[in-house]
């Protein structure tokens, strides 16, 4: 139940998926909200600190998720060959965009050479800083890649609903229930 099988996702993969999804949506909403904060707003400094701290934790979780995914079997995909290829490319694009968003956020936060305090628990040092226009360039990459990530994530969600309601596949159910994904019949339909 904890591990993936060829027929379904295990509990660890499911938790990584949903915690990442909720965190990414929350970070996007917080980031958007922060852009309108005034200097005297009590959240002017607190909002970015929370955003950076959660972002670093998400980066660590994403690295762990990628290692877990590499070590675990990937359940077979349901649908046509074209849908399977599109799903694979979509998932790879999601991972790339998540990493681009987080790395660009790191480069914004460390542009002046300061490390990132993660809720006061530990500090991530600035490894690359003082590059010309680092904060501004990384800020543009961060914003546009975050927007692209939201659009791609919305497409991902819509595809899962299409598979669930129109195609009657078990794709969505497998990502909600590890017990179901390990015991269900997952024949590919075309």
Tab-separated table of C-alpha atoms in Angstrom:
chain	number	residue	atom	x	y	z
A	1	UNK	CA	0.000	0.000	0.000
A	2	UNK	CA	2.942	2.366	0.629
A	3	UNK	CA	4.757	1.539	-2.604
A	4	UNK	CA	3.739	1.851	-6.240
A	5	UNK	CA	2.860	-1.170	-8.308
A	6	UNK	CA	2.430	-1.596	-12.045
A	7	UNK	CA	-1.319	-1.218	-11.498
A	8	UNK	CA	-1.429	1.790	-9.181
A	9	UNK	CA	0.140	4.476	-7.046
A	10	UNK	CA	1.200	3.811	-3.474
A	11	UNK	CA	0.361	6.010	-0.508
A	12	UNK	CA	3.740	7.818	-0.553
A	13	UNK	CA	3.308	8.879	-4.200
A	14	UNK	CA	-0.283	9.916	-3.578
A	15	UNK	CA	0.694	12.044	-0.571
A	16	UNK	CA	3.544	13.669	-2.526
A	17	UNK	CA	1.123	14.458	-5.366
A	18	UNK	CA	-1.649	16.056	-3.315
A	19	UNK	CA	0.588	17.877	-0.825
A	20	UNK	CA	2.600	19.296	-3.730
A	21	UNK	CA	-0.545	20.341	-5.600
A	22	UNK	CA	-2.051	22.110	-2.589
A	23	UNK	CA	1.268	23.756	-1.708
A	24	UNK	CA	1.849	25.001	-5.261
A	25	UNK	CA	-1.647	26.489	-5.464
A	26	UNK	CA	-1.203	28.088	-2.043
A	27	UNK	CA	2.202	29.533	-2.947
A	28	UNK	CA	0.831	30.946	-6.188
A	29	UNK	CA	-2.079	32.597	-4.361
A	30	UNK	CA	0.227	33.956	-1.654
A	31	UNK	CA	2.704	35.241	-4.239
A	32	UNK	CA	-0.016	36.993	-6.198
A	33	UNK	CA	-1.480	38.503	-3.018
A	34	UNK	CA	1.970	39.724	-1.897
A	35	UNK	CA	2.430	41.814	-5.050
A	36	UNK	CA	-0.233	44.260	-3.796
A	37	UNK	CA	1.079	44.652	-0.255
A	38	UNK	CA	2.103	48.146	0.767
A	39	UNK	CA	5.240	48.942	2.739
A	40	UNK	CA	3.274	49.511	5.952
A	41	UNK	CA	1.189	46.371	5.638
A	42	UNK	CA	1.949	43.966	8.519
A	43	UNK	CA	2.435	41.150	5.974
A	44	UNK	CA	4.920	43.140	3.832
A	45	UNK	CA	7.869	41.217	5.342
A	46	UNK	CA	5.987	38.258	6.819
A	47	UNK	CA	4.351	37.176	3.529
A	48	UNK	CA	7.605	36.805	1.573
A	49	UNK	CA	9.258	35.026	4.522
A	50	UNK	CA	6.435	32.465	4.649
A	51	UNK	CA	6.467	32.174	0.832
A	52	UNK	CA	10.236	31.536	0.745
A	53	UNK	CA	10.142	29.098	3.665
A	54	UNK	CA	7.364	26.997	2.176
A	55	UNK	CA	9.054	27.199	-1.233
A	56	UNK	CA	12.291	25.738	0.133
A	57	UNK	CA	10.369	22.942	1.895
A	58	UNK	CA	8.556	22.234	-1.375
A	59	UNK	CA	11.889	22.112	-3.205
A	60	UNK	CA	13.178	19.532	-0.734
A	61	UNK	CA	9.939	17.543	-1.032
A	62	UNK	CA	10.153	17.694	-4.836
A	63	UNK	CA	13.687	16.299	-4.802
A	64	UNK	CA	12.500	13.500	-2.471
A	65	UNK	CA	9.492	12.927	-4.743
A	66	UNK	CA	11.697	12.622	-7.820
A	67	UNK	CA	13.998	10.150	-6.036
A	68	UNK	CA	10.953	8.142	-4.900
A	69	UNK	CA	9.528	8.168	-8.424
A	70	UNK	CA	12.837	6.981	-9.852
A	71	UNK	CA	13.002	4.085	-7.365
A	72	UNK	CA	9.370	2.995	-7.765
A	73	UNK	CA	7.574	1.397	-10.705
A	74	UNK	CA	5.317	3.721	-12.669
A	75	UNK	CA	1.770	2.394	-12.994
A	76	UNK	CA	0.660	1.773	-16.541
A	77	UNK	CA	-1.231	4.645	-18.116
A	78	UNK	CA	-4.770	4.230	-19.325
A	79	UNK	CA	-5.833	5.512	-22.720
A	80	UNK	CA	-4.560	5.526	-26.269
A	81	UNK	CA	-0.892	5.657	-27.185
A	82	UNK	CA	-1.250	9.352	-28.031
A	83	UNK	CA	-2.833	10.046	-24.625
A	84	UNK	CA	-0.042	8.111	-22.913
A	85	UNK	CA	2.642	10.136	-24.700
A	86	UNK	CA	0.813	13.407	-23.929
A	87	UNK	CA	0.506	12.406	-20.263
A	88	UNK	CA	4.213	11.596	-20.054
A	89	UNK	CA	5.191	14.915	-21.683
A	90	UNK	CA	2.727	16.766	-19.453
A	91	UNK	CA	4.137	15.222	-16.281
A	92	UNK	CA	7.717	15.969	-17.313
A	93	UNK	CA	6.719	19.565	-18.107
A	94	UNK	CA	5.078	19.914	-14.689
A	95	UNK	CA	8.245	18.722	-12.936
A	96	UNK	CA	10.451	21.034	-15.023
A	97	UNK	CA	8.219	24.053	-14.357
A	98	UNK	CA	8.058	23.322	-10.617
A	99	UNK	CA	11.856	23.213	-10.500
A	100	UNK	CA	12.225	26.376	-12.619
A	101	UNK	CA	9.779	28.250	-10.370
A	102	UNK	CA	11.586	27.178	-7.206
A	103	UNK	CA	15.119	27.745	-8.484
A	104	UNK	CA	14.211	31.189	-9.836
A	105	UNK	CA	12.578	31.996	-6.488
A	106	UNK	CA	15.785	30.950	-4.758
A	107	UNK	CA	17.792	33.222	-7.094
A	108	UNK	CA	15.498	36.175	-6.320
A	109	UNK	CA	15.813	35.650	-2.582
A	110	UNK	CA	19.586	35.188	-2.552
A	111	UNK	CA	20.493	37.884	-5.122
A	112	UNK	CA	22.012	40.093	-2.409
A	113	UNK	CA	24.103	37.251	-0.941
A	114	UNK	CA	21.797	36.566	2.013
A	115	UNK	CA	20.693	33.041	2.772
A	116	UNK	CA	17.064	31.973	3.173
A	117	UNK	CA	15.812	31.307	6.687
A	118	UNK	CA	13.256	28.504	6.618
A	119	UNK	CA	10.876	29.323	9.482
A	120	UNK	CA	13.959	29.889	11.653
A	121	UNK	CA	14.666	26.121	11.604
A	122	UNK	CA	17.658	26.254	9.263
A	123	UNK	CA	19.166	28.527	6.645
A	124	UNK	CA	19.807	27.778	2.991
A	125	UNK	CA	22.970	29.637	1.936
A	126	UNK	CA	23.260	31.874	-1.115
A	127	UNK	CA	25.367	29.924	-3.575
A	128	UNK	CA	24.984	32.180	-6.614
A	129	UNK	CA	24.543	35.923	-6.117
A	130	UNK	CA	25.516	39.428	-7.263
A	131	UNK	CA	24.923	38.592	-10.914
A	132	UNK	CA	23.840	41.581	-13.048
A	133	UNK	CA	20.079	42.098	-12.694
A	134	UNK	CA	19.785	38.742	-10.904
A	135	UNK	CA	16.703	39.588	-8.854
A	136	UNK	CA	14.920	41.241	-11.771
A	137	UNK	CA	15.659	38.506	-14.328
A	138	UNK	CA	14.921	35.710	-11.864
A	139	UNK	CA	11.728	37.559	-10.889
A	140	UNK	CA	10.513	37.550	-14.493
A	141	UNK	CA	11.334	33.856	-14.885
A	142	UNK	CA	9.648	33.120	-11.565
A	143	UNK	CA	6.434	34.947	-12.463
A	144	UNK	CA	6.010	33.636	-16.015
A	145	UNK	CA	6.980	30.067	-15.158
A	146	UNK	CA	4.535	30.156	-12.217
A	147	UNK	CA	1.779	31.299	-14.582
A	148	UNK	CA	2.699	28.547	-17.061
A	149	UNK	CA	2.682	26.033	-14.206
A	150	UNK	CA	-0.836	27.089	-13.177
A	151	UNK	CA	-2.128	26.719	-16.745
A	152	UNK	CA	-0.453	23.334	-17.179
A	153	UNK	CA	-1.743	22.157	-13.786
A	154	UNK	CA	-5.265	23.209	-14.807
A	155	UNK	CA	-4.883	21.193	-18.014
A	156	UNK	CA	-3.642	18.252	-15.950
A	157	UNK	CA	-6.730	18.462	-13.725
A	158	UNK	CA	-9.073	18.757	-16.713
A	159	UNK	CA	-7.439	15.724	-18.346
A	160	UNK	CA	-7.980	13.708	-15.157
A	161	UNK	CA	-11.674	14.678	-15.133
A	162	UNK	CA	-11.976	13.752	-18.810
A	163	UNK	CA	-10.443	10.331	-18.111
A	164	UNK	CA	-12.698	9.850	-15.105
A	165	UNK	CA	-16.075	10.993	-16.429
A	166	UNK	CA	-15.889	10.568	-20.197
A	167	UNK	CA	-13.498	7.642	-20.647
A	168	UNK	CA	-14.498	5.885	-17.394
A	169	UNK	CA	-10.849	5.151	-16.581
A	170	UNK	CA	-9.640	4.651	-13.025
A	171	UNK	CA	-6.845	7.248	-13.353
A	172	UNK	CA	-8.317	9.708	-10.848
A	173	UNK	CA	-9.444	6.995	-8.449
A	174	UNK	CA	-5.920	5.527	-8.428
A	175	UNK	CA	-4.566	8.936	-7.317
A	176	UNK	CA	-7.115	9.160	-4.502
A	177	UNK	CA	-7.147	5.662	-3.058
A	178	UNK	CA	-4.017	3.478	-2.775
A	179	UNK	CA	-6.023	0.402	-1.761
A	180	UNK	CA	-8.187	0.723	-4.866
A	181	UNK	CA	-5.204	1.267	-7.128
A	182	UNK	CA	-3.517	-1.901	-5.921
A	183	UNK	CA	-6.496	-4.207	-6.394
A	184	UNK	CA	-8.507	-2.774	-9.283
A	185	UNK	CA	-8.604	-4.013	-12.830
A	186	UNK	CA	-6.839	-1.415	-14.978
A	187	UNK	CA	-7.247	-2.598	-18.531
A	188	UNK	CA	-6.473	0.041	-21.115
A	189	UNK	CA	-9.466	1.158	-23.127
A	190	UNK	CA	-9.290	2.898	-26.483
